[in-house]
Amino acid sequence: MSSTQDDLTGLLCEAKDLLSVPIHGIISDGQLSIRRAVATAMPQVPHQLCHFHYLREAGKPLYEADRHAKKELKKQVRGVRPIERAIEGRDDEEAEVIHAYCLAVRASVTDDGIPPLSASGLRLQQRLQAISNSLDRMEEKRGFPKNLND
């Protein structure tokens, strides 16, 4: 009902008195009132942060940088729809190639992944780089399609 230090200290002392086994360690999140309550109620018992919370906090700066990078990359590829409109109604080979590249860009920007283990901004950069490399190879071999040079 309450998460104040005094309330938590009372609960911890009550739990310690009711247990028939010794308490050798405590794991909790990093909430200040919990840390202080543990230090007051059981000063000799080692207290550490939960691994999940610790790793989540440690990974936040990396996650935020990756999220910002992904947002900036998405801004650079927003022009896919006008290209798709330009080839609507065409069924020639060039239009199919352009359409395939547009689909590749669309698929790249919609994959989010699960942070912090999956850096979706980094993955987006790698996918867009692969598309760009493919376009560069195509330009070297055959030149860009007429409407993409602009």
PDB file of C-alpha atoms in Angstrom:
ATOM      1  CA  MET A   1       0.000   0.000   0.000  1.00  0.00           C
ATOM      2  CA  SER A   2       2.859   2.371   0.736  1.00  0.00           C
ATOM      3  CA  SER A   3       6.440   2.461  -0.422  1.00  0.00           C
ATOM      4  CA  THR A   4       7.892   4.907   2.085  1.00  0.00           C
ATOM      5  CA  GLN A   5      11.133   3.977   3.766  1.00  0.00           C
ATOM      6  CA  ASP A   6       9.515   3.665   7.218  1.00  0.00           C
ATOM      7  CA  ASP A   7       6.717   1.402   5.948  1.00  0.00           C
ATOM      8  CA  LEU A   8       9.158  -0.813   4.053  1.00  0.00           C
ATOM      9  CA  THR A   9      11.509  -1.012   7.045  1.00  0.00           C
ATOM     10  CA  GLY A  10       8.638  -2.264   9.194  1.00  0.00           C
ATOM     11  CA  LEU A  11       7.670  -4.887   6.618  1.00  0.00           C
ATOM     12  CA  LEU A  12      11.253  -6.091   6.283  1.00  0.00           C
ATOM     13  CA  CYS A  13      11.705  -6.380  10.054  1.00  0.00           C
ATOM     14  CA  GLU A  14       8.428  -8.285  10.312  1.00  0.00           C
ATOM     15  CA  ALA A  15       9.428 -10.677   7.506  1.00  0.00           C
ATOM     16  CA  LYS A  16      12.883 -11.208   9.080  1.00  0.00           C
ATOM     17  CA  ASP A  17      11.314 -12.054  12.456  1.00  0.00           C
ATOM     18  CA  LEU A  18       8.800 -14.502  10.905  1.00  0.00           C
ATOM     19  CA  LEU A  19      11.334 -16.436   8.824  1.00  0.00           C
ATOM     20  CA  SER A  20      12.924 -19.494  10.359  1.00  0.00           C
ATOM     21  CA  VAL A  21      15.911 -19.307   7.994  1.00  0.00           C
ATOM     22  CA  PRO A  22      18.673 -16.718   7.920  1.00  0.00           C
ATOM     23  CA  ILE A  23      18.645 -14.025   5.233  1.00  0.00           C
ATOM     24  CA  HIS A  24      21.964 -14.044   3.384  1.00  0.00           C
ATOM     25  CA  GLY A  25      21.197 -11.453   0.725  1.00  0.00           C
ATOM     26  CA  ILE A  26      18.573  -9.185  -0.727  1.00  0.00           C
ATOM     27  CA  ILE A  27      17.931  -8.305  -4.367  1.00  0.00           C
ATOM     28  CA  SER A  28      15.683  -5.410  -5.366  1.00  0.00           C
ATOM     29  CA  ASP A  29      15.299  -2.675  -7.926  1.00  0.00           C
ATOM     30  CA  GLY A  30      17.159   0.561  -7.306  1.00  0.00           C
ATOM     31  CA  GLN A  31      14.316   2.451  -5.629  1.00  0.00           C
ATOM     32  CA  LEU A  32      15.852   4.718  -2.994  1.00  0.00           C
ATOM     33  CA  SER A  33      13.237   3.979  -0.300  1.00  0.00           C
ATOM     34  CA  ILE A  34      13.857   0.216  -0.673  1.00  0.00           C
ATOM     35  CA  ARG A  35      17.627   0.637  -0.477  1.00  0.00           C
ATOM     36  CA  ARG A  36      17.333   2.754   2.667  1.00  0.00           C
ATOM     37  CA  ALA A  37      14.797   0.390   4.257  1.00  0.00           C
ATOM     38  CA  VAL A  38      17.103  -2.598   3.670  1.00  0.00           C
ATOM     39  CA  ALA A  39      20.076  -0.687   5.108  1.00  0.00           C
ATOM     40  CA  THR A  40      18.037   0.171   8.208  1.00  0.00           C
ATOM     41  CA  ALA A  41      16.292  -3.185   8.781  1.00  0.00           C
ATOM     42  CA  MET A  42      19.202  -5.470   7.875  1.00  0.00           C
ATOM     43  CA  PRO A  43      22.467  -3.525   7.841  1.00  0.00           C
ATOM     44  CA  GLN A  44      24.681  -6.666   7.818  1.00  0.00           C
ATOM     45  CA  VAL A  45      22.871  -8.338   4.887  1.00  0.00           C
ATOM     46  CA  PRO A  46      24.368  -7.740   1.430  1.00  0.00           C
ATOM     47  CA  HIS A  47      21.995  -5.919  -0.908  1.00  0.00           C
ATOM     48  CA  GLN A  48      22.374  -5.798  -4.669  1.00  0.00           C
ATOM     49  CA  LEU A  49      20.369  -4.500  -7.576  1.00  0.00           C
ATOM     50  CA  CYS A  50      18.316  -6.866  -9.684  1.00  0.00           C
ATOM     51  CA  HIS A  51      20.288  -7.888 -12.779  1.00  0.00           C
ATOM     52  CA  PHE A  52      17.441  -6.938 -15.090  1.00  0.00           C
ATOM     53  CA  HIS A  53      17.122  -3.432 -13.662  1.00  0.00           C
ATOM     54  CA  TYR A  54      20.882  -2.959 -13.530  1.00  0.00           C
ATOM     55  CA  LEU A  55      21.399  -4.004 -17.151  1.00  0.00           C
ATOM     56  CA  ARG A  56      18.397  -1.991 -18.327  1.00  0.00           C
ATOM     57  CA  GLU A  57      19.821   1.146 -16.734  1.00  0.00           C
ATOM     58  CA  ALA A  58      23.311   0.436 -18.062  1.00  0.00           C
ATOM     59  CA  GLY A  59      21.942  -0.011 -21.584  1.00  0.00           C
ATOM     60  CA  LYS A  60      19.747   3.123 -21.643  1.00  0.00           C
ATOM     61  CA  PRO A  61      22.333   5.476 -23.195  1.00  0.00           C
ATOM     62  CA  LEU A  62      23.074   2.994 -25.974  1.00  0.00           C
ATOM     63  CA  TYR A  63      19.368   2.376 -26.573  1.00  0.00           C
ATOM     64  CA  GLU A  64      18.637   6.120 -26.762  1.00  0.00           C
ATOM     65  CA  ALA A  65      21.511   6.700 -29.214  1.00  0.00           C
ATOM     66  CA  ASP A  66      20.319   3.822 -31.397  1.00  0.00           C
ATOM     67  CA  ARG A  67      16.716   5.083 -31.317  1.00  0.00           C
ATOM     68  CA  HIS A  68      17.854   8.573 -32.339  1.00  0.00           C
ATOM     69  CA  ALA A  69      19.967   7.164 -35.183  1.00  0.00           C
ATOM     70  CA  LYS A  70      17.017   5.125 -36.446  1.00  0.00           C
ATOM     71  CA  LYS A  71      14.772   8.191 -36.404  1.00  0.00           C
ATOM     72  CA  GLU A  72      17.331  10.163 -38.436  1.00  0.00           C
ATOM     73  CA  LEU A  73      17.768   7.317 -40.940  1.00  0.00           C
ATOM     74  CA  LYS A  74      14.013   7.058 -41.429  1.00  0.00           C
ATOM     75  CA  LYS A  75      13.908  10.764 -42.293  1.00  0.00           C
ATOM     76  CA  GLN A  76      16.344  10.135 -45.139  1.00  0.00           C
ATOM     77  CA  VAL A  77      14.195   7.451 -46.816  1.00  0.00           C
ATOM     78  CA  ARG A  78      10.759   9.043 -46.597  1.00  0.00           C
ATOM     79  CA  GLY A  79      10.685   9.696 -50.356  1.00  0.00           C
ATOM     80  CA  VAL A  80       9.778   6.133 -51.306  1.00  0.00           C
ATOM     81  CA  ARG A  81       6.088   6.785 -51.988  1.00  0.00           C
ATOM     82  CA  PRO A  82       6.613   9.375 -54.783  1.00  0.00           C
ATOM     83  CA  ILE A  83       8.931   6.916 -56.530  1.00  0.00           C
ATOM     84  CA  GLU A  84       6.277   4.199 -56.264  1.00  0.00           C
ATOM     85  CA  ARG A  85       3.649   6.559 -57.678  1.00  0.00           C
ATOM     86  CA  ALA A  86       5.908   7.375 -60.617  1.00  0.00           C
ATOM     87  CA  ILE A  87       5.956   3.720 -61.721  1.00  0.00           C
ATOM     88  CA  GLU A  88       2.306   2.872 -61.042  1.00  0.00           C
ATOM     89  CA  GLY A  89       0.677   1.221 -64.022  1.00  0.00           C
ATOM     90  CA  ARG A  90       3.977   0.159 -65.534  1.00  0.00           C
ATOM     91  CA  ASP A  91       4.792  -3.530 -65.865  1.00  0.00           C
ATOM     92  CA  ASP A  92       8.177  -3.387 -67.573  1.00  0.00           C
ATOM     93  CA  GLU A  93      11.373  -4.811 -66.091  1.00  0.00           C
ATOM     94  CA  GLU A  94      12.677  -1.420 -64.969  1.00  0.00           C
ATOM     95  CA  ALA A  95       9.475  -0.728 -63.019  1.00  0.00           C
ATOM     96  CA  GLU A  96       9.711  -4.141 -61.345  1.00  0.00           C
ATOM     97  CA  VAL A  97      13.288  -3.419 -60.250  1.00  0.00           C
ATOM     98  CA  ILE A  98      12.336   0.000 -58.883  1.00  0.00           C
ATOM     99  CA  HIS A  99       9.346  -1.506 -57.084  1.00  0.00           C
ATOM    100  CA  ALA A 100      11.565  -4.200 -55.534  1.00  0.00           C
ATOM    101  CA  TYR A 101      13.981  -1.564 -54.196  1.00  0.00           C
ATOM    102  CA  CYS A 102      11.068   0.423 -52.754  1.00  0.00           C
ATOM    103  CA  LEU A 103       9.795  -2.701 -51.021  1.00  0.00           C
ATOM    104  CA  ALA A 104      13.262  -3.363 -49.611  1.00  0.00           C
ATOM    105  CA  VAL A 105      13.384   0.149 -48.136  1.00  0.00           C
ATOM    106  CA  ARG A 106       9.874  -0.208 -46.686  1.00  0.00           C
ATOM    107  CA  ALA A 107      10.729  -3.573 -45.117  1.00  0.00           C
ATOM    108  CA  SER A 108      13.913  -2.129 -43.620  1.00  0.00           C
ATOM    109  CA  VAL A 109      12.206   0.741 -41.817  1.00  0.00           C
ATOM    110  CA  THR A 110       9.374  -1.315 -40.315  1.00  0.00           C
ATOM    111  CA  ASP A 111      11.527  -3.793 -38.372  1.00  0.00           C
ATOM    112  CA  ASP A 112      11.800  -2.605 -34.769  1.00  0.00           C
ATOM    113  CA  GLY A 113      13.470  -5.432 -32.854  1.00  0.00           C
ATOM    114  CA  ILE A 114      13.423  -5.813 -29.091  1.00  0.00           C
ATOM    115  CA  PRO A 115      15.737  -3.497 -27.148  1.00  0.00           C
ATOM    116  CA  PRO A 116      18.262  -3.592 -25.590  1.00  0.00           C
ATOM    117  CA  LEU A 117      19.485  -6.818 -27.191  1.00  0.00           C
ATOM    118  CA  SER A 118      18.503  -5.808 -30.697  1.00  0.00           C
ATOM    119  CA  ALA A 119      19.828  -2.466 -31.934  1.00  0.00           C
ATOM    120  CA  SER A 120      17.190  -1.681 -34.558  1.00  0.00           C
ATOM    121  CA  GLY A 121      18.868   1.589 -35.604  1.00  0.00           C
ATOM    122  CA  LEU A 122      22.115  -0.213 -36.304  1.00  0.00           C
ATOM    123  CA  ARG A 123      20.287  -2.961 -38.178  1.00  0.00           C
ATOM    124  CA  LEU A 124      18.407  -0.338 -40.227  1.00  0.00           C
ATOM    125  CA  GLN A 125      21.691   1.341 -41.113  1.00  0.00           C
ATOM    126  CA  GLN A 126      23.151  -1.989 -42.251  1.00  0.00           C
ATOM    127  CA  ARG A 127      20.097  -2.790 -44.375  1.00  0.00           C
ATOM    128  CA  LEU A 128      19.970   0.650 -45.974  1.00  0.00           C
ATOM    129  CA  GLN A 129      23.698   0.433 -46.667  1.00  0.00           C
ATOM    130  CA  ALA A 130      23.170  -2.908 -48.400  1.00  0.00           C
ATOM    131  CA  ILE A 131      20.416  -1.352 -50.550  1.00  0.00           C
ATOM    132  CA  SER A 132      22.666   1.611 -51.343  1.00  0.00           C
ATOM    133  CA  ASN A 133      25.546  -0.705 -52.286  1.00  0.00           C
ATOM    134  CA  SER A 134      23.231  -2.645 -54.570  1.00  0.00           C
ATOM    135  CA  LEU A 135      22.067   0.575 -56.256  1.00  0.00           C
ATOM    136  CA  ASP A 136      25.701   1.628 -56.706  1.00  0.00           C
ATOM    137  CA  ARG A 137      26.511  -1.700 -58.370  1.00  0.00           C
ATOM    138  CA  MET A 138      23.481  -1.333 -60.613  1.00  0.00           C
ATOM    139  CA  GLU A 139      24.538   2.177 -61.628  1.00  0.00           C
ATOM    140  CA  GLU A 140      28.032   0.930 -62.513  1.00  0.00           C
ATOM    141  CA  LYS A 141      26.655  -1.877 -64.652  1.00  0.00           C
ATOM    142  CA  ARG A 142      23.644  -0.356 -66.366  1.00  0.00           C
ATOM    143  CA  GLY A 143      23.081   3.171 -65.103  1.00  0.00           C
ATOM    144  CA  PHE A 144      20.153   4.344 -63.049  1.00  0.00           C
ATOM    145  CA  PRO A 145      16.628   4.059 -64.390  1.00  0.00           C
ATOM    146  CA  LYS A 146      15.540   7.291 -66.098  1.00  0.00           C
ATOM    147  CA  ASN A 147      13.345   8.616 -63.303  1.00  0.00           C
ATOM    148  CA  LEU A 148      15.731   7.977 -60.372  1.00  0.00           C
ATOM    149  CA  ASN A 149      18.536  10.319 -61.421  1.00  0.00           C
ATOM    150  CA  ASP A 150      16.610  13.314 -60.075  1.00  0.00           C
TER     151      ASP A 150
END
